[in-house]
Amino acid sequence: MKNYLKVERARNNLTQAQLAEMVNVSRQTINAIELGKYNLSIILALKIAYVFGKSVEEVFELEDSDWEK
């Protein structure tokens, strides 16, 4: 899954640690999501999208390879 987390953090002047605190996860979790190494829950995806005032689809995007798993 592709994500625009780093872009949205930059637009909103947030560090990984600040975003992590806002959605109640560790900074390492935010880092892993940005690197595509973490399959987040829909609840966490919704929380992150809410922080940025975006829809989930504006922050996270399925890739063709996601349909093959």
CSV table of N, CA, C and O in Angstrom, one decimal:
chain,number,residue,atom,x,y,z
A,1,MET,N,0.8,-1.2,0.0
A,1,MET,CA,0.0,0.0,0.0
A,1,MET,C,0.9,1.2,0.0
A,1,MET,O,1.8,1.4,0.8
A,2,LYS,N,0.6,2.1,-0.9
A,2,LYS,CA,1.3,3.4,-1.0
A,2,LYS,C,0.6,4.4,0.0
A,2,LYS,O,-0.6,4.3,0.3
A,3,ASN,N,1.5,5.3,0.6
A,3,ASN,CA,0.9,6.3,1.5
A,3,ASN,C,1.6,7.6,1.3
A,3,ASN,O,2.7,7.7,0.8
A,4,TYR,N,0.8,8.6,1.7
A,4,TYR,CA,1.3,10.0,1.6
A,4,TYR,C,1.5,10.6,3.0
A,4,TYR,O,1.4,11.8,3.1
A,5,LEU,N,1.9,9.8,3.9
A,5,LEU,CA,2.0,10.2,5.3
A,5,LEU,C,3.1,11.2,5.5
A,5,LEU,O,2.9,12.3,6.1
A,6,LYS,N,4.3,11.0,4.9
A,6,LYS,CA,5.4,11.9,5.0
A,6,LYS,C,5.0,13.3,4.4
A,6,LYS,O,5.4,14.3,5.0
A,7,VAL,N,4.4,13.2,3.3
A,7,VAL,CA,4.0,14.5,2.6
A,7,VAL,C,3.0,15.3,3.5
A,7,VAL,O,3.1,16.5,3.6
A,8,GLU,N,2.0,14.6,4.0
A,8,GLU,CA,1.0,15.2,4.8
A,8,GLU,C,1.6,15.7,6.1
A,8,GLU,O,1.3,16.8,6.6
A,9,ARG,N,2.6,15.0,6.7
A,9,ARG,CA,3.3,15.5,7.9
A,9,ARG,C,4.0,16.8,7.6
A,9,ARG,O,3.9,17.7,8.4
A,10,ALA,N,4.7,16.8,6.4
A,10,ALA,CA,5.4,18.0,6.1
A,10,ALA,C,4.5,19.2,5.8
A,10,ALA,O,4.8,20.3,6.3
A,11,ARG,N,3.4,19.0,5.2
A,11,ARG,CA,2.4,20.0,4.9
A,11,ARG,C,1.8,20.6,6.2
A,11,ARG,O,1.5,21.7,6.3
A,12,ASN,N,1.8,19.7,7.2
A,12,ASN,CA,1.2,20.1,8.5
A,12,ASN,C,2.2,20.4,9.6
A,12,ASN,O,1.9,20.6,10.8
A,13,ASN,N,3.5,20.4,9.2
A,13,ASN,CA,4.6,20.7,10.1
A,13,ASN,C,4.6,19.8,11.3
A,13,ASN,O,4.8,20.3,12.5
A,14,LEU,N,4.4,18.5,11.1
A,14,LEU,CA,4.4,17.5,12.2
A,14,LEU,C,5.6,16.6,12.1
A,14,LEU,O,5.9,16.1,11.0
A,15,THR,N,6.2,16.3,13.2
A,15,THR,CA,7.2,15.2,13.3
A,15,THR,C,6.5,13.9,13.4
A,15,THR,O,5.3,13.8,13.7
A,16,GLN,N,7.3,12.8,13.2
A,16,GLN,CA,6.7,11.5,13.4
A,16,GLN,C,6.3,11.4,14.8
A,16,GLN,O,5.2,10.8,15.1
A,17,ALA,N,7.1,11.9,15.8
A,17,ALA,CA,6.7,11.8,17.2
A,17,ALA,C,5.4,12.5,17.5
A,17,ALA,O,4.6,12.0,18.3
A,18,GLN,N,5.2,13.7,16.9
A,18,GLN,CA,4.0,14.4,17.2
A,18,GLN,C,2.8,13.7,16.6
A,18,GLN,O,1.8,13.6,17.3
A,19,LEU,N,2.9,13.2,15.4
A,19,LEU,CA,1.8,12.5,14.9
A,19,LEU,C,1.5,11.2,15.7
A,19,LEU,O,0.3,10.9,16.0
A,20,ALA,N,2.5,10.5,16.1
A,20,ALA,CA,2.4,9.3,16.9
A,20,ALA,C,1.6,9.6,18.1
A,20,ALA,O,0.7,8.8,18.5
A,21,GLU,N,2.0,10.7,18.8
A,21,GLU,CA,1.3,11.0,20.0
A,21,GLU,C,-0.2,11.4,19.8
A,21,GLU,O,-1.1,11.0,20.6
A,22,MET,N,-0.5,12.0,18.7
A,22,MET,CA,-1.9,12.4,18.3
A,22,MET,C,-2.8,11.2,18.1
A,22,MET,O,-4.0,11.2,18.3
A,23,VAL,N,-2.2,10.1,17.6
A,23,VAL,CA,-3.0,8.9,17.2
A,23,VAL,C,-2.7,7.7,18.2
A,23,VAL,O,-3.1,6.6,17.9
A,24,ASN,N,-1.9,8.0,19.2
A,24,ASN,CA,-1.6,7.0,20.3
A,24,ASN,C,-0.9,5.8,19.8
A,24,ASN,O,-1.3,4.7,20.1
A,25,VAL,N,0.2,6.0,19.1
A,25,VAL,CA,1.1,4.9,18.7
A,25,VAL,C,2.5,5.4,18.9
A,25,VAL,O,2.7,6.5,19.2
A,26,SER,N,3.5,4.5,18.7
A,26,SER,CA,4.9,4.9,18.9
A,26,SER,C,5.4,5.6,17.6
A,26,SER,O,4.8,5.5,16.5
A,27,ARG,N,6.4,6.4,17.8
A,27,ARG,CA,7.1,7.0,16.6
A,27,ARG,C,7.6,6.0,15.6
A,27,ARG,O,7.5,6.1,14.4
A,28,GLN,N,8.0,4.8,16.2
A,28,GLN,CA,8.5,3.8,15.3
A,28,GLN,C,7.4,3.2,14.4
A,28,GLN,O,7.6,2.8,13.3
A,29,THR,N,6.2,3.2,14.9
A,29,THR,CA,5.0,2.7,14.1
A,29,THR,C,4.8,3.7,13.0
A,29,THR,O,4.6,3.2,11.8
A,30,ILE,N,4.8,5.0,13.2
A,30,ILE,CA,4.7,5.9,12.1
A,30,ILE,C,5.8,5.8,11.1
A,30,ILE,O,5.5,5.8,9.9
A,31,ASN,N,7.0,5.6,11.6
A,31,ASN,CA,8.1,5.4,10.7
A,31,ASN,C,7.9,4.1,9.8
A,31,ASN,O,8.1,4.1,8.6
A,32,ALA,N,7.5,3.0,10.4
A,32,ALA,CA,7.2,1.8,9.7
A,32,ALA,C,6.1,1.9,8.7
A,32,ALA,O,6.2,1.4,7.6
A,33,ILE,N,5.1,2.7,9.0
A,33,ILE,CA,4.0,2.9,8.1
A,33,ILE,C,4.5,3.7,6.9
A,33,ILE,O,4.2,3.4,5.7
A,34,GLU,N,5.3,4.7,7.1
A,34,GLU,CA,5.8,5.5,6.0
A,34,GLU,C,6.7,4.7,5.1
A,34,GLU,O,6.8,4.9,3.9
A,35,LEU,N,7.4,3.7,5.7
A,35,LEU,CA,8.3,2.9,4.9
A,35,LEU,C,7.6,1.7,4.2
A,35,LEU,O,8.2,0.9,3.5
A,36,GLY,N,6.3,1.6,4.5
A,36,GLY,CA,5.5,0.5,3.9
A,36,GLY,C,5.8,-0.8,4.6
A,36,GLY,O,5.5,-1.9,4.0
A,37,LYS,N,6.2,-0.8,5.8
A,37,LYS,CA,6.6,-2.0,6.5
A,37,LYS,C,5.6,-2.4,7.6
A,37,LYS,O,5.9,-3.2,8.5
A,38,TYR,N,4.5,-1.8,7.6
A,38,TYR,CA,3.5,-2.0,8.7
A,38,TYR,C,2.1,-1.9,8.1
A,38,TYR,O,1.7,-1.0,7.4
A,39,ASN,N,1.3,-3.0,8.3
A,39,ASN,CA,-0.1,-3.0,7.9
A,39,ASN,C,-0.9,-2.5,9.0
A,39,ASN,O,-1.2,-3.2,10.0
A,40,LEU,N,-1.4,-1.3,8.9
A,40,LEU,CA,-2.1,-0.6,9.9
A,40,LEU,C,-3.6,-1.0,9.9
A,40,LEU,O,-4.1,-1.5,8.9
A,41,SER,N,-4.2,-0.9,11.0
A,41,SER,CA,-5.7,-1.2,11.2
A,41,SER,C,-6.5,0.0,10.5
A,41,SER,O,-6.0,1.1,10.3
A,42,ILE,N,-7.7,-0.3,10.2
A,42,ILE,CA,-8.6,0.7,9.6
A,42,ILE,C,-8.8,1.8,10.6
A,42,ILE,O,-8.9,3.0,10.3
A,43,ILE,N,-8.8,1.5,11.9
A,43,ILE,CA,-9.0,2.5,12.9
A,43,ILE,C,-7.9,3.5,12.9
A,43,ILE,O,-8.1,4.7,13.0
A,44,LEU,N,-6.6,2.9,12.9
A,44,LEU,CA,-5.5,3.8,12.8
A,44,LEU,C,-5.4,4.6,11.5
A,44,LEU,O,-5.1,5.8,11.6
A,45,ALA,N,-5.8,4.0,10.4
A,45,ALA,CA,-5.9,4.8,9.2
A,45,ALA,C,-6.9,5.9,9.2
A,45,ALA,O,-6.6,7.0,8.8
A,46,LEU,N,-8.0,5.7,9.8
A,46,LEU,CA,-9.0,6.7,10.0
A,46,LEU,C,-8.5,7.8,10.9
A,46,LEU,O,-8.8,9.0,10.7
A,47,LYS,N,-7.9,7.5,12.0
A,47,LYS,CA,-7.3,8.5,12.9
A,47,LYS,C,-6.3,9.4,12.2
A,47,LYS,O,-6.4,10.6,12.4
A,48,ILE,N,-5.4,8.7,11.5
A,48,ILE,CA,-4.4,9.5,10.8
A,48,ILE,C,-5.0,10.5,9.7
A,48,ILE,O,-4.7,11.6,9.7
A,49,ALA,N,-6.0,9.9,9.0
A,49,ALA,CA,-6.7,10.8,8.0
A,49,ALA,C,-7.4,11.9,8.7
A,49,ALA,O,-7.3,13.1,8.2
A,50,TYR,N,-8.0,11.7,9.8
A,50,TYR,CA,-8.7,12.7,10.5
A,50,TYR,C,-7.8,13.8,11.0
A,50,TYR,O,-8.1,15.0,10.9
A,51,VAL,N,-6.6,13.4,11.5
A,51,VAL,CA,-5.6,14.4,11.9
A,51,VAL,C,-5.3,15.4,10.8
A,51,VAL,O,-5.2,16.6,11.0
A,52,PHE,N,-5.2,14.9,9.6
A,52,PHE,CA,-4.9,15.7,8.4
A,52,PHE,C,-6.1,16.4,7.7
A,52,PHE,O,-5.9,17.1,6.8
A,53,GLY,N,-7.3,16.0,8.2
A,53,GLY,CA,-8.5,16.6,7.6
A,53,GLY,C,-8.7,16.0,6.2
A,53,GLY,O,-9.2,16.7,5.3
A,54,LYS,N,-8.3,14.8,6.0
A,54,LYS,CA,-8.4,14.1,4.7
A,54,LYS,C,-9.2,12.9,4.8
A,54,LYS,O,-9.4,12.3,5.8
A,55,SER,N,-9.6,12.3,3.6
A,55,SER,CA,-10.2,11.0,3.6
A,55,SER,C,-9.1,10.0,3.6
A,55,SER,O,-7.9,10.3,3.3
A,56,VAL,N,-9.4,8.8,4.0
A,56,VAL,CA,-8.4,7.7,4.1
A,56,VAL,C,-7.8,7.5,2.7
A,56,VAL,O,-6.6,7.3,2.6
A,57,GLU,N,-8.6,7.6,1.6
A,57,GLU,CA,-8.1,7.4,0.3
A,57,GLU,C,-7.1,8.5,-0.2
A,57,GLU,O,-6.4,8.3,-1.1
A,58,GLU,N,-7.2,9.7,0.5
A,58,GLU,CA,-6.3,10.7,0.2
A,58,GLU,C,-4.9,10.5,0.8
A,58,GLU,O,-3.9,11.1,0.4
A,59,VAL,N,-4.9,9.7,1.8
A,59,VAL,CA,-3.6,9.5,2.6
A,59,VAL,C,-3.0,8.1,2.2
A,59,VAL,O,-1.8,7.9,2.1
A,60,PHE,N,-3.9,7.1,2.0
A,60,PHE,CA,-3.4,5.7,1.7
A,60,PHE,C,-4.0,5.3,0.4
A,60,PHE,O,-5.2,5.6,0.1
A,61,GLU,N,-3.2,4.6,-0.4
A,61,GLU,CA,-3.7,4.1,-1.8
A,61,GLU,C,-3.2,2.7,-2.0
A,61,GLU,O,-2.1,2.3,-1.8
A,62,LEU,N,-4.2,1.9,-2.4
A,62,LEU,CA,-3.9,0.5,-2.8
A,62,LEU,C,-3.1,0.4,-4.0
A,62,LEU,O,-3.3,1.2,-4.9
A,63,GLU,N,-2.2,-0.5,-4.1
A,63,GLU,CA,-1.4,-0.7,-5.3
A,63,GLU,C,-1.8,-2.0,-5.9
A,63,GLU,O,-2.5,-2.9,-5.3
A,64,ASP,N,-1.5,-2.2,-7.2
A,64,ASP,CA,-1.9,-3.5,-7.9
A,64,ASP,C,-1.4,-4.7,-7.1
A,64,ASP,O,-2.2,-5.7,-7.0
A,65,SER,N,-0.3,-4.7,-6.5
A,65,SER,CA,0.3,-5.8,-5.8
A,65,SER,C,-0.5,-6.2,-4.6
A,65,SER,O,-0.5,-7.3,-4.1
A,66,ASP,N,-1.3,-5.2,-4.0
A,66,ASP,CA,-2.1,-5.5,-2.8
A,66,ASP,C,-3.3,-6.4,-3.2
A,66,ASP,O,-3.7,-7.1,-2.3
A,67,TRP,N,-3.7,-6.4,-4.4
A,67,TRP,CA,-4.8,-7.3,-4.8
A,67,TRP,C,-4.3,-8.7,-5.0
A,67,TRP,O,-5.1,-9.6,-5.0
A,68,GLU,N,-3.0,-9.0,-5.1
A,68,GLU,CA,-2.5,-10.3,-5.3
A,68,GLU,C,-2.2,-11.1,-4.0
A,68,GLU,O,-1.9,-12.2,-4.0
A,69,LYS,N,-2.3,-10.4,-2.9
A,69,LYS,CA,-1.9,-11.1,-1.6
A,69,LYS,C,-3.1,-11.8,-1.1
A,69,LYS,O,-4.2,-11.6,-1.3
